[in-house]
Coordinates of C-alpha atoms in Angstrom, one line a residue:
M27 CA 56.3 117.6 -25.9
K28 CA 55.3 119.0 -22.5
M29 CA 51.9 120.8 -22.6
S30 CA 51.2 124.0 -20.7
H31 CA 48.4 124.4 -18.3
W32 CA 46.1 126.0 -20.9
Q33 CA 46.9 123.4 -23.5
R34 CA 46.0 120.6 -21.2
N35 CA 42.7 122.2 -20.3
L36 CA 41.9 122.7 -24.0
F37 CA 42.7 119.0 -24.7
H38 CA 40.3 117.9 -22.0
C39 CA 37.6 120.1 -23.4
V40 CA 37.9 118.6 -26.8
S41 CA 38.0 115.1 -25.3
D42 CA 34.6 115.9 -23.6
G43 CA 33.1 117.1 -26.9
R44 CA 32.8 120.8 -25.8
A45 CA 34.5 124.0 -26.6
P46 CA 36.3 126.2 -24.0
S47 CA 34.6 129.3 -22.8
P48 CA 36.1 132.5 -24.1
F49 CA 35.8 133.9 -20.6
A50 CA 38.1 131.2 -19.1
T51 CA 41.4 133.0 -19.2
D52 CA 43.1 129.9 -17.9
Y53 CA 43.0 128.5 -21.4
L54 CA 45.3 131.3 -22.7
P55 CA 49.0 131.9 -22.0
R56 CA 49.8 134.9 -20.0
S57 CA 51.8 136.4 -22.8
R58 CA 48.5 136.8 -24.8
M59 CA 46.7 138.8 -22.1
L60 CA 45.8 142.2 -23.6
T61 CA 46.5 144.3 -20.5
P62 CA 49.6 146.5 -21.3
P63 CA 52.6 145.8 -19.1
E64 CA 52.8 149.4 -18.0
E65 CA 49.2 149.2 -16.6
R66 CA 49.9 146.1 -14.7
L67 CA 52.9 147.9 -13.1
T68 CA 51.0 151.0 -12.2
T69 CA 47.8 149.2 -11.0
P70 CA 48.2 147.8 -7.4
Q71 CA 47.3 144.1 -7.4
W72 CA 45.6 144.4 -4.0
K73 CA 43.4 147.3 -4.9
C74 CA 39.9 146.3 -6.1
N75 CA 37.1 148.9 -6.6
D76 CA 34.2 149.5 -8.9
S77 CA 36.2 151.2 -11.6
S78 CA 38.7 148.2 -11.8
E79 CA 35.8 145.7 -12.1
T80 CA 34.3 147.8 -14.9
E81 CA 37.7 147.9 -16.6
R82 CA 38.1 144.1 -16.2
S83 CA 34.7 143.5 -17.7
N84 CA 35.5 145.7 -20.7
L85 CA 38.8 143.9 -21.2
L86 CA 37.1 140.5 -21.1
R87 CA 34.5 141.7 -23.7
E88 CA 37.4 143.0 -25.8
L89 CA 39.1 139.6 -25.4
E90 CA 36.0 137.8 -26.5
L91 CA 35.6 139.9 -29.6
S92 CA 39.3 139.4 -30.4
L93 CA 39.0 135.6 -30.0
R94 CA 35.9 135.5 -32.2
S95 CA 37.7 137.6 -34.8
T96 CA 40.7 135.3 -34.6
N97 CA 38.6 132.2 -35.0
A98 CA 36.7 133.7 -37.9
I99 CA 40.0 134.5 -39.7
Q100 CA 41.4 131.1 -38.9
A101 CA 38.2 129.5 -40.4
R102 CA 38.7 131.5 -43.6
I103 CA 42.3 130.3 -43.8
N104 CA 41.2 126.7 -43.3
A105 CA 38.6 127.1 -46.0
L106 CA 41.3 127.8 -48.5
S107 CA 42.9 124.3 -48.0
A108 CA 42.2 121.6 -50.6
I109 CA 40.4 119.3 -48.1
S110 CA 38.1 122.0 -47.1
R111 CA 36.9 122.4 -50.7
L112 CA 35.6 118.9 -50.8
Q113 CA 31.9 118.6 -51.5
D114 CA 29.7 117.5 -48.6
E115 CA 28.8 114.3 -50.5
V116 CA 32.4 113.3 -50.8
L117 CA 33.1 114.2 -47.2
L118 CA 30.2 112.1 -46.0
E119 CA 31.4 109.1 -48.1
V120 CA 34.7 109.3 -46.3
F121 CA 32.9 109.5 -42.9
H122 CA 30.8 106.4 -43.8
S123 CA 33.9 104.5 -44.8
L124 CA 35.6 105.4 -41.6
A125 CA 32.6 104.4 -39.6
A126 CA 32.7 101.0 -41.2
I127 CA 36.3 100.3 -40.3
Q128 CA 36.6 102.2 -37.0
P129 CA 33.4 101.9 -35.0
P130 CA 33.3 103.5 -31.6
G131 CA 34.9 101.5 -28.8
S132 CA 36.9 99.3 -31.3
A133 CA 40.3 99.9 -29.8
K134 CA 42.0 96.8 -28.7
Q135 CA 44.3 98.3 -26.0
P136 CA 43.6 100.9 -23.3
I137 CA 43.8 104.4 -24.8
P138 CA 42.5 107.8 -23.8
R139 CA 38.7 108.0 -24.0
V140 CA 38.7 110.6 -26.7
L141 CA 40.7 108.3 -29.0
N142 CA 38.3 105.4 -28.3
L143 CA 35.5 107.4 -30.0
G144 CA 36.4 105.8 -33.3
W145 CA 34.9 107.6 -36.3
I146 CA 33.2 110.1 -34.0
L147 CA 36.6 111.9 -33.7
V148 CA 35.8 113.6 -37.0
T149 CA 33.4 115.9 -35.1
H150 CA 36.4 117.3 -33.2
V151 CA 38.5 118.2 -36.2
C152 CA 36.8 121.4 -37.4
R153 CA 33.5 123.2 -37.4
R154 CA 32.6 122.1 -41.0
W155 CA 33.3 118.5 -40.3
R156 CA 31.3 118.6 -37.1
Y157 CA 28.3 120.2 -38.7
A158 CA 28.5 117.8 -41.7
A159 CA 28.6 114.8 -39.4
L160 CA 25.8 116.0 -37.1
D161 CA 23.5 116.9 -40.0
N162 CA 23.8 113.4 -41.5
S163 CA 21.5 111.1 -39.5
T164 CA 22.5 107.9 -41.3
L165 CA 26.0 108.2 -39.8
W166 CA 24.5 107.8 -36.3
S167 CA 22.1 105.0 -37.2
H168 CA 24.6 102.2 -36.2
I169 CA 24.0 102.3 -32.5
S170 CA 27.0 101.6 -30.3
F171 CA 26.9 100.5 -26.7
A172 CA 30.7 100.5 -26.2
L173 CA 30.9 104.1 -24.9
G174 CA 28.2 104.0 -22.2
S175 CA 24.6 104.8 -22.0
E176 CA 25.1 108.6 -22.5
W177 CA 26.7 108.1 -25.9
T178 CA 24.0 105.5 -26.8
A179 CA 21.3 108.1 -26.1
R180 CA 23.1 110.7 -28.1
M181 CA 23.4 108.4 -31.1
L182 CA 19.7 107.5 -30.9
E183 CA 18.8 111.2 -30.8
R184 CA 21.1 112.2 -33.7
S185 CA 19.9 109.3 -35.9
R186 CA 16.5 111.1 -36.0
V187 CA 14.2 109.1 -38.3
S188 CA 16.9 106.9 -40.0
P189 CA 16.5 103.1 -39.9
L190 CA 18.6 101.7 -37.0
V191 CA 21.2 99.0 -36.8
I192 CA 21.4 97.8 -33.2
Q193 CA 24.3 95.4 -32.5
A194 CA 24.9 94.9 -28.9
S195 CA 27.6 92.4 -27.6
G196 CA 27.8 91.6 -24.0
P197 CA 30.2 88.9 -22.8
G198 CA 33.2 90.4 -21.0
R199 CA 31.2 93.6 -20.6
D200 CA 27.6 92.5 -20.0
L201 CA 24.8 94.6 -21.2
P202 CA 22.5 96.5 -18.8
P203 CA 19.3 94.7 -18.0
N204 CA 17.2 97.9 -18.7
L205 CA 18.5 98.0 -22.3
G206 CA 15.2 96.6 -23.6
A207 CA 13.2 99.5 -22.0
Q208 CA 15.6 101.9 -23.7
L209 CA 15.3 100.3 -27.1
R210 CA 11.5 99.7 -27.0
P211 CA 10.5 103.2 -28.4
Y212 CA 12.9 102.7 -31.3
L213 CA 11.7 99.2 -32.5
S214 CA 9.4 100.9 -35.1
R215 CA 12.5 102.1 -37.0
T216 CA 14.9 99.3 -36.2
R217 CA 16.2 97.5 -39.3
V218 CA 18.8 95.1 -37.7
L219 CA 18.6 93.8 -34.1
E220 CA 21.5 91.7 -32.8
L221 CA 21.8 91.1 -29.1
Y222 CA 24.5 88.9 -27.4
A223 CA 24.5 88.7 -23.6
Q224 CA 24.4 86.4 -20.6
I225 CA 21.3 84.3 -20.4
D226 CA 19.6 86.1 -17.5
T227 CA 20.5 89.5 -18.9
L228 CA 19.2 88.7 -22.4
E229 CA 15.9 87.4 -21.0
E230 CA 15.4 90.7 -19.1
I231 CA 16.3 92.7 -22.2
L232 CA 13.8 90.9 -24.5
T233 CA 10.9 91.1 -22.1
P234 CA 9.9 94.8 -22.9
L235 CA 10.4 94.3 -26.7
V236 CA 6.8 93.8 -27.7
E237 CA 6.2 96.8 -30.0
H238 CA 5.6 96.7 -33.8
A239 CA 8.8 96.2 -35.8
P240 CA 7.6 97.0 -39.3
I241 CA 11.0 97.5 -41.0
L242 CA 13.0 94.8 -39.1
Q243 CA 14.9 92.8 -41.6
S244 CA 17.4 90.8 -39.6
L245 CA 17.2 89.4 -36.0
R246 CA 20.0 87.6 -34.2
L247 CA 19.8 86.6 -30.5
R248 CA 22.6 84.8 -28.8
A249 CA 22.6 83.8 -25.2
D250 CA 25.9 83.0 -23.4
R251 CA 25.1 79.9 -21.5
G252 CA 28.5 79.4 -19.8
D253 CA 29.5 75.8 -19.1
E254 CA 26.1 74.3 -18.7
P255 CA 23.7 73.5 -21.5
S256 CA 20.8 75.8 -21.1
V257 CA 18.2 77.6 -23.3
I258 CA 16.1 80.7 -22.7
S259 CA 12.6 81.2 -24.1
P260 CA 11.6 84.8 -24.2
T261 CA 8.1 85.9 -23.1
P262 CA 5.4 84.9 -25.7
N263 CA 4.8 88.6 -26.3
F264 CA 8.3 89.1 -27.8
L265 CA 7.9 90.8 -31.2
S266 CA 4.4 89.3 -31.3
L267 CA 2.7 92.2 -33.0
S268 CA 4.2 92.6 -36.4
T269 CA 7.4 91.8 -38.3
P270 CA 6.3 91.8 -42.0
N271 CA 9.8 92.5 -43.4
L272 CA 11.8 90.1 -41.3
R273 CA 13.9 88.0 -43.6
R274 CA 16.9 86.7 -41.5
V275 CA 16.5 85.0 -38.2
R276 CA 19.4 83.5 -36.2
L277 CA 18.8 82.1 -32.7
E278 CA 21.6 80.7 -30.6
N279 CA 20.6 79.1 -27.2
V280 CA 17.3 80.9 -27.6
F281 CA 14.0 79.1 -28.4
I282 CA 11.0 81.0 -29.6
P283 CA 7.7 79.0 -30.2
W284 CA 7.1 78.0 -33.8
T285 CA 3.8 80.0 -33.8
S286 CA 5.6 83.3 -33.3
P287 CA 5.1 85.9 -36.1
I288 CA 8.9 86.1 -36.6
F289 CA 8.7 82.8 -38.5
Q290 CA 6.1 84.0 -41.0
N291 CA 8.3 85.6 -43.6
P292 CA 12.0 84.7 -43.1
E293 CA 14.1 83.6 -46.1
H294 CA 17.1 82.5 -44.0
L295 CA 16.5 80.7 -40.7
Q296 CA 19.3 79.4 -38.4
I297 CA 18.7 77.9 -35.0
S298 CA 21.5 76.5 -32.7
L299 CA 20.8 74.8 -29.4
P300 CA 23.1 73.1 -26.9
V301 CA 23.5 69.3 -26.7
F302 CA 21.5 67.7 -23.9
D303 CA 22.0 64.2 -22.6
Q304 CA 19.4 61.7 -23.5
D305 CA 18.5 61.5 -19.8
D306 CA 17.8 65.2 -19.8
W307 CA 15.4 64.8 -22.8
L308 CA 13.5 61.9 -21.4
G309 CA 13.7 62.3 -17.6
E310 CA 10.4 62.7 -15.9
D311 CA 11.7 65.5 -13.7
V312 CA 13.3 67.5 -16.5
D313 CA 11.1 70.0 -18.3
R314 CA 12.6 70.5 -21.7
P315 CA 12.4 74.3 -22.3
W316 CA 11.1 74.1 -25.9
D317 CA 8.5 72.3 -28.0
A318 CA 10.3 69.6 -30.0
S319 CA 7.2 68.4 -32.0
L320 CA 7.8 67.8 -35.6
P321 CA 4.2 68.6 -36.6
G322 CA 4.6 72.1 -35.1
F323 CA 7.9 72.6 -36.9
L324 CA 6.4 71.4 -40.2
A325 CA 3.4 73.8 -39.7
M326 CA 5.9 76.6 -39.3
L327 CA 7.8 75.7 -42.5
E328 CA 4.5 75.4 -44.4
A329 CA 3.8 79.1 -43.5
T330 CA 7.2 80.1 -44.9
P331 CA 7.2 78.9 -48.5
G332 CA 9.8 81.5 -49.5
L333 CA 12.5 80.0 -47.3
K334 CA 15.9 79.9 -49.0
S335 CA 18.2 78.5 -46.3
L336 CA 17.5 76.4 -43.2
H337 CA 20.3 75.6 -40.7
L338 CA 19.5 73.5 -37.6
D339 CA 22.3 72.9 -35.2
N340 CA 21.2 70.3 -32.6
A341 CA 17.7 71.8 -33.2
I342 CA 16.1 69.1 -35.4
P343 CA 12.9 68.0 -33.8
S344 CA 13.8 64.7 -32.1
I345 CA 12.1 61.5 -33.1
S346 CA 12.8 60.2 -29.5
T347 CA 10.3 62.7 -28.0
M348 CA 7.3 62.0 -30.2
S349 CA 4.9 59.2 -30.5
S350 CA 4.3 57.4 -33.8
Q351 CA 0.5 58.0 -33.5
A352 CA 1.0 61.8 -33.4
L353 CA 3.0 61.8 -36.7
D354 CA 1.5 61.7 -40.2
H355 CA 4.1 59.9 -42.3
T356 CA 2.4 60.9 -45.5
S357 CA 2.4 64.7 -44.9
T358 CA 5.1 66.8 -46.8
V359 CA 6.0 70.4 -46.9
S360 CA 7.1 72.0 -50.2
L361 CA 10.0 74.5 -50.1
P362 CA 10.4 75.4 -53.8
D363 CA 12.9 78.2 -53.1
L364 CA 15.2 76.4 -50.7
V365 CA 18.8 76.5 -51.8
D366 CA 20.6 75.3 -48.7
L367 CA 19.5 72.8 -46.0
T368 CA 22.2 72.2 -43.3
L369 CA 21.5 69.8 -40.4
K370 CA 23.5 68.8 -37.4
G371 CA 22.4 66.2 -34.9
M372 CA 21.2 62.6 -35.0
P373 CA 20.9 60.9 -38.4
A374 CA 17.4 59.5 -37.6
D375 CA 16.1 63.0 -36.8
A376 CA 17.6 64.4 -40.0
A377 CA 16.2 61.5 -42.0
L378 CA 12.7 62.0 -40.7
L379 CA 12.8 65.7 -41.5
L380 CA 14.1 65.1 -45.0
H381 CA 11.4 62.5 -45.5
H382 CA 8.7 65.2 -44.9
L383 CA 10.3 67.9 -47.2
E384 CA 9.9 68.4 -50.9
L385 CA 13.0 70.1 -52.1
P386 CA 14.0 71.3 -55.5
G387 CA 16.7 69.4 -57.3
T388 CA 19.1 72.3 -57.0
A389 CA 19.0 72.4 -53.2
R390 CA 22.2 71.6 -51.3
F391 CA 21.8 69.2 -48.4
A392 CA 24.5 68.9 -45.7
F393 CA 24.6 66.9 -42.5
T394 CA 27.1 66.7 -39.7
G395 CA 27.0 64.0 -37.0
S396 CA 28.8 63.6 -33.7
S397 CA 31.7 61.3 -33.1
E398 CA 29.6 59.0 -30.9
I399 CA 27.3 57.9 -33.8
V400 CA 27.9 54.4 -35.0
A401 CA 27.9 53.4 -38.6
A402 CA 24.5 51.6 -38.5
D403 CA 22.8 54.8 -37.3
Y404 CA 23.4 56.4 -40.8
Q405 CA 21.4 53.7 -42.7
I406 CA 18.1 55.5 -42.3
L407 CA 19.7 58.8 -43.3
F408 CA 21.2 57.3 -46.4
L409 CA 17.8 55.9 -47.4
S410 CA 16.3 59.4 -47.1
I411 CA 19.0 60.9 -49.2
R412 CA 18.5 58.2 -51.9
G413 CA 14.8 58.9 -52.0
H414 CA 15.5 62.6 -52.4
L415 CA 18.0 62.0 -55.2
L416 CA 15.6 59.6 -57.0
R417 CA 12.9 62.3 -56.9
T418 CA 15.0 65.2 -58.1
R419 CA 18.0 63.8 -60.1
P420 CA 17.3 60.3 -61.2
N421 CA 19.8 60.3 -64.1
T422 CA 22.5 62.7 -63.1
P423 CA 26.2 61.6 -63.3
T424 CA 27.7 62.1 -59.9
I425 CA 31.2 62.7 -58.4
I426 CA 31.7 61.4 -54.9
E427 CA 34.6 63.2 -53.2
I428 CA 36.0 62.0 -49.9
E429 CA 38.2 64.5 -48.1
I430 CA 40.4 63.4 -45.3
R431 CA 41.2 66.4 -43.1
D432 CA 44.6 66.5 -41.4
R433 CA 44.1 68.6 -38.3
L434 CA 40.9 67.0 -37.0
S435 CA 41.3 63.6 -38.6
T436 CA 37.7 63.9 -39.9
S437 CA 36.3 62.9 -43.3
L438 CA 33.8 64.7 -45.5
V439 CA 31.8 62.8 -48.1
C440 CA 30.5 65.2 -50.8
A441 CA 28.5 64.3 -53.9
Y442 CA 28.2 66.8 -56.7
T443 CA 27.6 67.1 -60.4
F444 CA 30.0 69.0 -62.6
N445 CA 28.8 71.3 -65.4
H446 CA 31.5 71.2 -68.0
S447 CA 30.0 74.1 -70.0
T448 CA 30.2 76.5 -67.0
Q449 CA 33.0 74.8 -65.1
T450 CA 30.9 74.8 -61.9
K451 CA 29.9 72.3 -59.3
V452 CA 26.3 71.7 -58.2
I453 CA 26.3 70.1 -54.7
L454 CA 23.9 67.2 -54.2
F455 CA 24.7 66.4 -50.6
S456 CA 27.6 66.4 -48.2
I457 CA 28.1 64.5 -45.0
N458 CA 30.7 65.2 -42.4
F459 CA 31.7 62.3 -40.2
P460 CA 33.7 63.7 -37.3
C461 CA 35.4 60.4 -36.6
R462 CA 38.8 58.8 -36.9
M463 CA 39.9 57.0 -40.1
R464 CA 39.4 53.6 -38.5
R465 CA 35.6 54.1 -38.5
L466 CA 35.3 55.4 -42.1
P467 CA 35.6 51.9 -43.7
G468 CA 32.5 50.9 -41.7
I469 CA 30.4 53.8 -42.9
L470 CA 31.3 54.0 -46.6
P471 CA 30.0 50.6 -47.6
L472 CA 26.5 51.6 -46.3
L473 CA 26.8 54.9 -48.2
F474 CA 27.8 53.2 -51.5
S475 CA 25.3 50.4 -51.2
I476 CA 22.3 52.6 -50.4
V477 CA 22.8 56.1 -51.8
L478 CA 24.6 55.6 -55.1
L479 CA 22.5 55.2 -58.2
D480 CA 23.2 52.9 -61.0
H481 CA 24.6 55.5 -63.5
P482 CA 28.4 55.9 -63.8
F483 CA 30.1 58.1 -61.3
S484 CA 33.6 59.3 -60.3
L485 CA 35.2 58.8 -57.0
R486 CA 37.8 61.2 -55.5
F487 CA 39.9 60.8 -52.3
T488 CA 41.7 64.0 -51.5
G489 CA 43.7 65.3 -48.6
G490 CA 44.7 63.2 -45.6
H491 CA 48.5 63.5 -45.5
F492 CA 49.6 60.1 -44.3
L493 CA 46.4 59.5 -42.3
I494 CA 45.5 56.3 -44.2
P495 CA 47.4 53.3 -42.8
Q496 CA 49.5 51.7 -45.6
D497 CA 48.1 48.3 -44.7
S498 CA 44.5 49.4 -45.0
D499 CA 42.2 47.0 -46.9
W500 CA 39.7 48.9 -49.0
R501 CA 38.3 45.9 -50.8
P502 CA 35.2 45.5 -48.5
V503 CA 34.5 49.2 -49.1
F504 CA 34.8 49.2 -52.9
R505 CA 33.4 45.8 -53.6
G506 CA 30.4 45.9 -55.8
L507 CA 31.0 49.5 -57.1
R508 CA 30.8 48.5 -60.8
S509 CA 29.7 52.0 -61.9
V510 CA 33.0 53.7 -61.0
R511 CA 34.5 55.2 -64.2
S512 CA 37.1 57.5 -62.7
F513 CA 39.2 57.3 -59.5
E514 CA 41.4 60.0 -58.2
A515 CA 43.7 60.2 -55.1
S516 CA 46.9 62.0 -54.0
K517 CA 50.3 60.4 -53.8
D518 CA 50.1 60.5 -49.9
D519 CA 47.0 58.3 -50.0
V520 CA 47.3 56.3 -53.2
T521 CA 49.4 53.3 -52.0
P522 CA 46.5 51.4 -50.2
Y523 CA 44.2 52.2 -53.0
L524 CA 46.6 50.9 -55.6
K525 CA 46.9 47.7 -53.6
T526 CA 43.1 47.4 -53.7
L527 CA 43.0 48.0 -57.5
Q528 CA 45.5 45.2 -58.1
V529 CA 43.9 42.0 -59.1
E530 CA 44.9 39.1 -56.9
A531 CA 44.1 35.4 -57.4
D532 CA 40.6 34.4 -56.5
E533 CA 39.6 38.0 -55.7
D534 CA 36.9 40.1 -57.2
V535 CA 38.0 42.9 -59.6
I536 CA 37.6 46.3 -58.0
F537 CA 36.2 48.9 -60.4
P538 CA 36.1 46.5 -63.4
D539 CA 34.8 49.3 -65.7
L540 CA 37.4 51.9 -64.6
E541 CA 38.4 54.3 -67.4
V542 CA 40.5 57.0 -65.7
L543 CA 43.0 56.7 -62.9
A544 CA 44.4 60.1 -61.6
I545 CA 47.1 60.6 -59.0
L546 CA 47.6 64.2 -57.8
H547 CA 50.9 65.6 -56.5
F548 CA 52.9 62.7 -58.0
V549 CA 56.3 64.3 -57.4
W550 CA 58.4 62.9 -54.5
I551 CA 60.4 65.5 -52.7
G552 CA 63.6 64.8 -50.7
E553 CA 66.8 62.9 -50.9
D554 CA 65.2 59.7 -52.1
A555 CA 63.0 61.4 -54.7
D556 CA 64.3 59.4 -57.6
S557 CA 64.1 56.1 -55.7
N558 CA 60.5 56.9 -54.6
R559 CA 59.4 57.9 -58.0
H560 CA 60.8 54.6 -59.4
L561 CA 59.0 52.6 -56.8
M562 CA 55.7 54.4 -57.6
Q563 CA 56.1 53.8 -61.3
E564 CA 56.7 50.1 -60.8
Q565 CA 53.7 49.8 -58.5
I566 CA 51.5 51.5 -61.1
F567 CA 52.9 49.2 -63.8
T568 CA 52.1 46.1 -61.7
V569 CA 48.6 47.2 -61.0
L570 CA 47.7 47.9 -64.6
Q571 CA 49.4 44.7 -65.8
S572 CA 47.3 42.6 -63.3
R573 CA 44.0 44.2 -64.4
L574 CA 44.2 43.7 -68.1
P575 CA 43.0 40.1 -68.4
H576 CA 40.1 40.7 -66.0
A577 CA 39.0 44.3 -66.5
R578 CA 38.5 47.0 -69.2
K579 CA 41.7 48.6 -70.6
L580 CA 42.4 51.9 -68.9
Q581 CA 41.7 54.8 -71.1
K582 CA 43.7 57.4 -69.3
L583 CA 46.4 57.6 -66.6
V584 CA 46.7 61.2 -65.2
L585 CA 49.8 62.1 -63.2
R586 CA 49.6 65.6 -62.0
D587 CA 52.4 67.9 -60.7
V588 CA 54.9 66.2 -63.0
N589 CA 57.1 67.6 -65.7
A590 CA 57.4 65.4 -68.8
E591 CA 61.2 65.3 -68.2
G592 CA 60.6 63.8 -64.8
L593 CA 59.2 60.5 -66.1
D594 CA 61.1 57.6 -67.6
A595 CA 60.2 57.5 -71.3
D596 CA 60.8 53.7 -71.3
W597 CA 58.4 53.3 -68.5
I598 CA 55.7 55.2 -70.4
A599 CA 56.3 53.0 -73.4
R600 CA 55.9 49.9 -71.2
L601 CA 52.4 51.1 -70.2
Q602 CA 51.0 51.3 -73.8
P603 CA 49.5 47.8 -73.7
F604 CA 47.6 48.6 -70.5
V605 CA 46.5 52.3 -70.9
S606 CA 45.6 54.3 -74.0
E607 CA 46.9 57.7 -72.9
V608 CA 49.3 59.0 -70.2
V609 CA 48.7 62.6 -69.2
T610 CA 51.2 64.6 -67.2
G611 CA 51.4 68.2 -66.1
P612 CA 50.4 70.5 -63.3
Y613 CA 47.1 70.2 -61.6
P614 CA 44.5 72.9 -62.4
G615 CA 45.4 76.2 -60.7
Q616 CA 49.0 75.2 -60.0
V617 CA 51.7 77.8 -60.7
V618 CA 54.4 76.1 -62.8

């Protein structure tokens, strides 16, 4: 629809957040001018004297009164609508919900500036909505930097004394370096502070932020380092006065000395640093930008006994940078409330840190290494994990689950206990090996020979669609695991394992005390489904038959994802001498 001249001007006024002046006649169509037609015909257009100016002023005042009367009547009409009868509390709930899903500047494509205001558009709908939004300071407490410094200043002003949530993201539209000076007066009522910007910009922003932050609860700093590994270290005065309520700290490519007050009370601490070459760490001409000493880190942890989660991504104090004389191997730090310990880096560094921590038995430990780490490097880490398990869970039955991930060809070893009464898992530890399958058989024997305790445990291999070579020999991996009572795998992976379980002449029996063998997704799909099912059935029969003289009789054979009609009844009857029970049916959670 084509807009007239006055309509376009009115639209621009609303876009700028201001109302049109009643004296601006350009905003009205000529058909609404109050001067009678006969007067316009009889009054010469070129004649201008005092009487005509007086008459013009009177008409303008009359027009202003008329517009006010019209607006007042329209407001009374609007008040009769159902939405206008909503209570202010309900209206503000709607506004808060809209602010959560449509923040200012959240539009993905170029649109008119007025539409990019997000939830702030409610202030342009009607007078009541505008007043309701302006009077509620909490609506303005989530400070946005997407609309420019003018709108940022307005939001800070309209938030009045409400606690602030400041979340500023820079890359692609870097933040102004003077942002720190703008935020400094508001630190005293800032509840959440999250800043993400280029390294140089972020360093300038953080420099002025030295005031008290008494209600700050969450701090996240992320420096965009580009292609080169680099870290910024803010001025020592950054938040150095007081942060008594700070509970969440997340630093990415930012290092703050362990003695900083921000580390005195956190419950959740996450630090991510870039990976530096070993030459960079040890080179005489390279000044590492942070203190990597383990004693300093342990002293910081000792001052935060309420810590619940600790995530260190390439930020574990490195054993390669410290001397043995400076390290007290007998000192330990107790973290009784810790629930989650996640480490990424070198196994020796993780092992050393774990050695110096006293963790509750319910704490979850997770480690991720790099693809360059060789199998022997994990030995010291496995020893530390074993020591931790012996201290906290000496007699707990364990399930070891090995997951082969398709997309990245990585493997995840996870140990957990299963509470049958609550049907929940309690994670003991998990280790992610980002390496190809060919390296896994070299790592698992170390894990099994060092970490596993002597009590019975279950072993599960899940995932890995056709990633395991059919000619793989798993005997060296499983040899000596006499405590395995249950073994589970999927049909895509089970063939090499079945070959391993089959007893050959002059070979050791693998899993001699095995009680349960489970195969998930047993159904074969495709044109050769019947033939493939028959081959799998014969292979299982051969394996069980070969084990009977040398190993315990199998108590249960579980074939999931199979209908009873899909199996040959004669085949099940043939298994009776070798297995006490054959269980078929869908796997848990499967829709039949």
